[in-house]
Amino acid sequence: MSGLRLGVNVDHIATLRQVRYAGMPDSKNAEPDPVAAAECANGPALHGIVAHLRSDRRHIQDRDIDRLRQNIMTQAEFGNGQ
């Protein structure tokens, strides 16, 4: 079992946000926030965050990727010395 690695996919969280705030895509109050969810999931057992930036921007947005890169450091990143 030691070969198992945990990755958390935040796409569906972003999908909910996009549906709820379709008329206000840049609202600062838009929630749920996929970055906040990633922060909640982040811990010693987490090896990665999964977020698919699609060409149609159906769920994850460019700003989400930027914020994930700035705010989340997984255990896998620590292990690689990054």
N, CA and C atoms as an extended XYZ file, in Angstrom:
246
Properties=species:S:1:pos:R:3:atomname:S:1:resname:S:1:resid:I:1 pbc="F F F"
N         0.798       -1.209        0.000 N   MET     1
C         0.000        0.000        0.000 CA  MET     1
C         0.837        1.269        0.000 C   MET     1
N         2.095        1.196        0.283 N   SER     2
C         2.898        2.405        0.374 CA  SER     2
C         3.068        3.116       -0.966 C   SER     2
N         2.737        2.448       -2.078 N   GLY     3
C         2.844        3.076       -3.387 CA  GLY     3
C         1.676        3.982       -3.731 C   GLY     3
N         0.646        3.995       -2.900 N   LEU     4
C        -0.500        4.853       -3.167 CA  LEU     4
C        -0.159        6.307       -2.896 C   LEU     4
N        -0.673        7.180       -3.759 N   ARG     5
C        -0.449        8.612       -3.592 CA  ARG     5
C        -1.791        9.320       -3.657 C   ARG     5
N        -1.973       10.318       -2.842 N   LEU     6
C        -3.234       11.042       -2.769 CA  LEU     6
C        -3.168       12.323       -3.591 C   LEU     6
N        -4.116       12.467       -4.495 N   GLY     7
C        -4.281       13.697       -5.260 CA  GLY     7
C        -5.717       14.163       -5.117 C   GLY     7
N        -5.933       15.443       -4.964 N   VAL     8
C        -7.266       15.999       -4.796 CA  VAL     8
C        -7.613       16.820       -6.034 C   VAL     8
N        -8.761       16.506       -6.642 N   ASN     9
C        -9.227       17.194       -7.840 CA  ASN     9
C       -10.203       18.295       -7.422 C   ASN     9
N        -9.895       19.537       -7.792 N   VAL    10
C       -10.737       20.668       -7.410 CA  VAL    10
C       -11.619       21.170       -8.556 C   VAL    10
N       -11.674       20.436       -9.659 N   ASP    11
C       -12.476       20.848      -10.816 CA  ASP    11
C       -13.961       20.999      -10.491 C   ASP    11
N       -14.526       20.053       -9.767 N   HIS    12
C       -15.964       20.099       -9.492 CA  HIS    12
C       -16.334       21.249       -8.562 C   HIS    12
N       -15.427       21.617       -7.696 N   ILE    13
C       -15.654       22.776       -6.836 CA  ILE    13
C       -15.733       24.035       -7.695 C   ILE    13
N       -14.826       24.135       -8.663 N   ALA    14
C       -14.851       25.282       -9.573 CA  ALA    14
C       -16.101       25.259      -10.448 C   ALA    14
N       -16.569       24.069      -10.833 N   THR    15
C       -17.785       23.961      -11.636 CA  THR    15
C       -18.974       24.544      -10.878 C   THR    15
N       -19.110       24.214       -9.597 N   LEU    16
C       -20.191       24.776       -8.774 CA  LEU    16
C       -20.110       26.295       -8.746 C   LEU    16
N       -18.921       26.816       -8.564 N   ARG    17
C       -18.747       28.270       -8.535 CA  ARG    17
C       -19.170       28.892       -9.860 C   ARG    17
N       -18.753       28.284      -10.970 N   GLN    18
C       -19.063       28.835      -12.282 CA  GLN    18
C       -20.570       28.839      -12.536 C   GLN    18
N       -21.270       27.813      -12.076 N   VAL    19
C       -22.724       27.752      -12.254 CA  VAL    19
C       -23.404       28.806      -11.385 C   VAL    19
N       -22.987       28.913      -10.138 N   ARG    20
C       -23.611       29.861       -9.216 CA  ARG    20
C       -23.374       31.312       -9.601 C   ARG    20
N       -22.216       31.579      -10.183 N   TYR    21
C       -21.838       32.958      -10.488 CA  TYR    21
C       -21.641       33.176      -11.986 C   TYR    21
N       -22.450       32.517      -12.803 N   ALA    22
C       -22.320       32.611      -14.263 CA  ALA    22
C       -22.458       34.052      -14.739 C   ALA    22
N       -23.311       34.833      -14.097 N   GLY    23
C       -23.511       36.220      -14.489 CA  GLY    23
C       -22.481       37.178      -13.914 C   GLY    23
N       -21.687       36.697      -12.956 N   MET    24
C       -20.677       37.541      -12.305 CA  MET    24
C       -19.359       36.773      -12.184 C   MET    24
N       -18.735       36.394      -13.285 N   PRO    25
C       -17.568       35.508      -13.213 CA  PRO    25
C       -16.374       36.074      -12.458 C   PRO    25
N       -16.268       37.395      -12.347 N   ASP    26
C       -15.121       37.982      -11.654 CA  ASP    26
C       -15.444       38.458      -10.242 C   ASP    26
N       -16.591       38.037       -9.731 N   SER    27
C       -16.981       38.443       -8.387 CA  SER    27
C       -15.982       37.929       -7.358 C   SER    27
N       -15.552       38.808       -6.472 N   LYS    28
C       -14.618       38.406       -5.421 CA  LYS    28
C       -15.311       37.542       -4.365 C   LYS    28
N       -16.639       37.553       -4.345 N   ASN    29
C       -17.399       36.759       -3.385 CA  ASN    29
C       -17.793       35.393       -3.939 C   ASN    29
N       -17.369       35.077       -5.165 N   ALA    30
C       -17.747       33.806       -5.783 CA  ALA    30
C       -17.243       32.645       -4.937 C   ALA    30
N       -18.142       31.728       -4.682 N   GLU    31
C       -17.780       30.543       -3.898 CA  GLU    31
C       -18.617       29.352       -4.362 C   GLU    31
N       -18.199       28.152       -4.134 N   PRO    32
C       -17.026       27.760       -3.350 CA  PRO    32
C       -15.729       28.031       -4.112 C   PRO    32
N       -14.682       28.238       -3.363 N   ASP    33
C       -13.380       28.597       -3.918 CA  ASP    33
C       -12.501       27.348       -4.028 C   ASP    33
N       -12.088       26.969       -5.238 N   PRO    34
C       -11.259       25.776       -5.389 CA  PRO    34
C        -9.901       25.896       -4.688 C   PRO    34
N        -9.379       27.091       -4.559 N   VAL    35
C        -8.097       27.261       -3.874 CA  VAL    35
C        -8.280       27.044       -2.372 C   VAL    35
N        -9.368       27.542       -1.813 N   ALA    36
C        -9.656       27.306       -0.395 CA  ALA    36
C        -9.846       25.809       -0.130 C   ALA    36
N       -10.497       25.119       -1.052 N   ALA    37
C       -10.671       23.670       -0.903 CA  ALA    37
C        -9.324       22.961       -0.944 C   ALA    37
N        -8.449       23.385       -1.833 N   ALA    38
C        -7.116       22.787       -1.919 CA  ALA    38
C        -6.331       23.033       -0.637 C   ALA    38
N        -6.490       24.222       -0.070 N   GLU    39
C        -5.814       24.531        1.193 CA  GLU    39
C        -6.326       23.634        2.313 C   GLU    39
N        -7.628       23.353        2.325 N   CYS    40
C        -8.202       22.463        3.348 CA  CYS    40
C        -7.674       21.041        3.204 C   CYS    40
N        -7.493       20.613        1.971 N   ALA    41
C        -7.041       19.240        1.713 CA  ALA    41
C        -5.542       19.084        1.915 C   ALA    41
N        -4.810       20.180        1.844 N   ASN    42
C        -3.352       20.109        1.897 CA  ASN    42
C        -2.892       19.644        3.267 C   ASN    42
N        -1.982       18.702        3.268 N   GLY    43
C        -1.447       18.162        4.508 CA  GLY    43
C        -0.350       17.171        4.195 C   GLY    43
N         0.155       16.498        5.209 N   PRO    44
C         1.294       15.614        5.014 CA  PRO    44
C         1.039       14.443        4.057 C   PRO    44
N        -0.207       14.014        3.921 N   ALA    45
C        -0.488       12.863        3.058 CA  ALA    45
C        -0.759       13.246        1.604 C   ALA    45
N        -0.946       14.534        1.335 N   LEU    46
C        -1.311       14.973       -0.017 CA  LEU    46
C        -0.084       15.054       -0.911 C   LEU    46
N        -0.201       14.440       -2.090 N   HIS    47
C         0.903       14.469       -3.050 CA  HIS    47
C         0.640       15.391       -4.227 C   HIS    47
N        -0.586       15.822       -4.419 N   GLY    48
C        -0.844       16.702       -5.546 CA  GLY    48
C        -2.262       17.219       -5.586 C   GLY    48
N        -2.404       18.355       -6.234 N   ILE    49
C        -3.706       18.958       -6.510 CA  ILE    49
C        -3.937       18.815       -8.008 C   ILE    49
N        -5.122       18.353       -8.384 N   VAL    50
C        -5.466       18.186       -9.793 CA  VAL    50
C        -6.447       19.283      -10.181 C   VAL    50
N        -6.114       20.002      -11.246 N   ALA    51
C        -6.981       21.040      -11.782 CA  ALA    51
C        -6.786       21.051      -13.295 C   ALA    51
N        -7.858       20.859      -14.029 N   HIS    52
C        -7.785       20.804      -15.488 CA  HIS    52
C        -8.215       22.136      -16.086 C   HIS    52
N        -7.274       22.858      -16.661 N   LEU    53
C        -7.568       24.134      -17.312 CA  LEU    53
C        -7.966       23.834      -18.757 C   LEU    53
N        -9.263       23.807      -18.983 N   ARG    54
C        -9.789       23.482      -20.312 CA  ARG    54
C        -9.803       24.724      -21.202 C   ARG    54
N        -9.770       24.499      -22.498 N   SER    55
C        -9.776       25.627      -23.433 CA  SER    55
C       -11.070       26.436      -23.348 C   SER    55
N       -12.190       25.794      -22.969 N   ASP    56
C       -13.458       26.519      -22.847 CA  ASP    56
C       -13.641       27.152      -21.460 C   ASP    56
N       -12.683       26.950      -20.572 N   ARG    57
C       -12.714       27.493      -19.206 CA  ARG    57
C       -14.030       27.178      -18.509 C   ARG    57
N       -14.483       25.950      -18.684 N   ARG    58
C       -15.747       25.501      -18.111 CA  ARG    58
C       -15.747       25.535      -16.589 C   ARG    58
N       -14.624       25.246      -15.987 N   HIS    59
C       -14.581       25.233      -14.526 CA  HIS    59
C       -13.361       25.982      -14.009 C   HIS    59
N       -12.203       25.413      -14.045 N   ILE    60
C       -11.003       26.093      -13.565 CA  ILE    60
C       -10.686       27.277      -14.481 C   ILE    60
N       -10.336       28.389      -13.867 N   GLN    61
C        -9.993       29.609      -14.596 CA  GLN    61
C        -8.488       29.886      -14.457 C   GLN    61
N        -7.976       30.734      -15.322 N   ASP    62
C        -6.551       31.085      -15.271 CA  ASP    62
C        -6.160       31.603      -13.888 C   ASP    62
N        -7.019       32.426      -13.303 N   ARG    63
C        -6.699       32.988      -11.994 CA  ARG    63
C        -6.629       31.895      -10.916 C   ARG    63
N        -7.405       30.814      -11.078 N   ASP    64
C        -7.333       29.700      -10.125 CA  ASP    64
C        -5.961       29.039      -10.183 C   ASP    64
N        -5.465       28.814      -11.389 N   ILE    65
C        -4.149       28.184      -11.549 CA  ILE    65
C        -3.070       29.076      -10.932 C   ILE    65
N        -3.148       30.367      -11.201 N   ASP    66
C        -2.171       31.301      -10.619 CA  ASP    66
C        -2.212       31.253       -9.098 C   ASP    66
N        -3.411       31.276       -8.544 N   ARG    67
C        -3.557       31.253       -7.076 CA  ARG    67
C        -3.117       29.925       -6.485 C   ARG    67
N        -3.401       28.813       -7.166 N   LEU    68
C        -2.940       27.505       -6.684 CA  LEU    68
C        -1.415       27.466       -6.637 C   LEU    68
N        -0.790       27.954       -7.676 N   ARG    69
C         0.685       27.969       -7.714 CA  ARG    69
C         1.262       28.837       -6.596 C   ARG    69
N         0.616       29.938       -6.282 N   GLN    70
C         1.124       30.858       -5.259 CA  GLN    70
C         0.881       30.359       -3.839 C   GLN    70
N        -0.212       29.601       -3.638 N   ASN    71
C        -0.654       29.293       -2.274 CA  ASN    71
C        -0.500       27.856       -1.816 C   ASN    71
N        -0.289       26.926       -2.724 N   ILE    72
C        -0.291       25.516       -2.328 CA  ILE    72
C         1.077       24.901       -2.577 C   ILE    72
N         1.618       24.288       -1.542 N   MET    73
C         2.840       23.503       -1.691 CA  MET    73
C         2.546       22.137       -1.075 C   MET    73
N         2.522       21.114       -1.910 N   THR    74
C         2.202       19.774       -1.419 CA  THR    74
C         3.452       19.094       -0.889 C   THR    74
N         3.246       18.001       -0.193 N   GLN    75
C         4.347       17.207        0.342 CA  GLN    75
C         5.251       16.731       -0.784 C   GLN    75
N         4.659       16.429       -1.952 N   ALA    76
C         5.464       15.981       -3.095 CA  ALA    76
C         6.449       17.062       -3.509 C   ALA    76
N         6.025       18.332       -3.432 N   GLU    77
C         6.932       19.419       -3.783 CA  GLU    77
C         8.056       19.538       -2.772 C   GLU    77
N         7.752       19.329       -1.482 N   PHE    78
C         8.793       19.340       -0.475 CA  PHE    78
C         9.805       18.231       -0.756 C   PHE    78
N         9.283       17.041       -1.115 N   GLY    79
C        10.149       15.883       -1.350 CA  GLY    79
C        11.061       16.068       -2.545 C   GLY    79
N        10.671       16.882       -3.516 N   ASN    80
C        11.505       17.114       -4.688 CA  ASN    80
C        12.432       18.300       -4.496 C   ASN    80
N        12.395       18.911       -3.355 N   GLY    81
C        13.266       20.045       -3.078 CA  GLY    81
C        12.850       21.319       -3.776 C   GLY    81
N        11.606       21.412       -4.192 N   GLN    82
C        11.147       22.609       -4.888 CA  GLN    82
C        10.477       23.576       -3.935 C   GLN    82
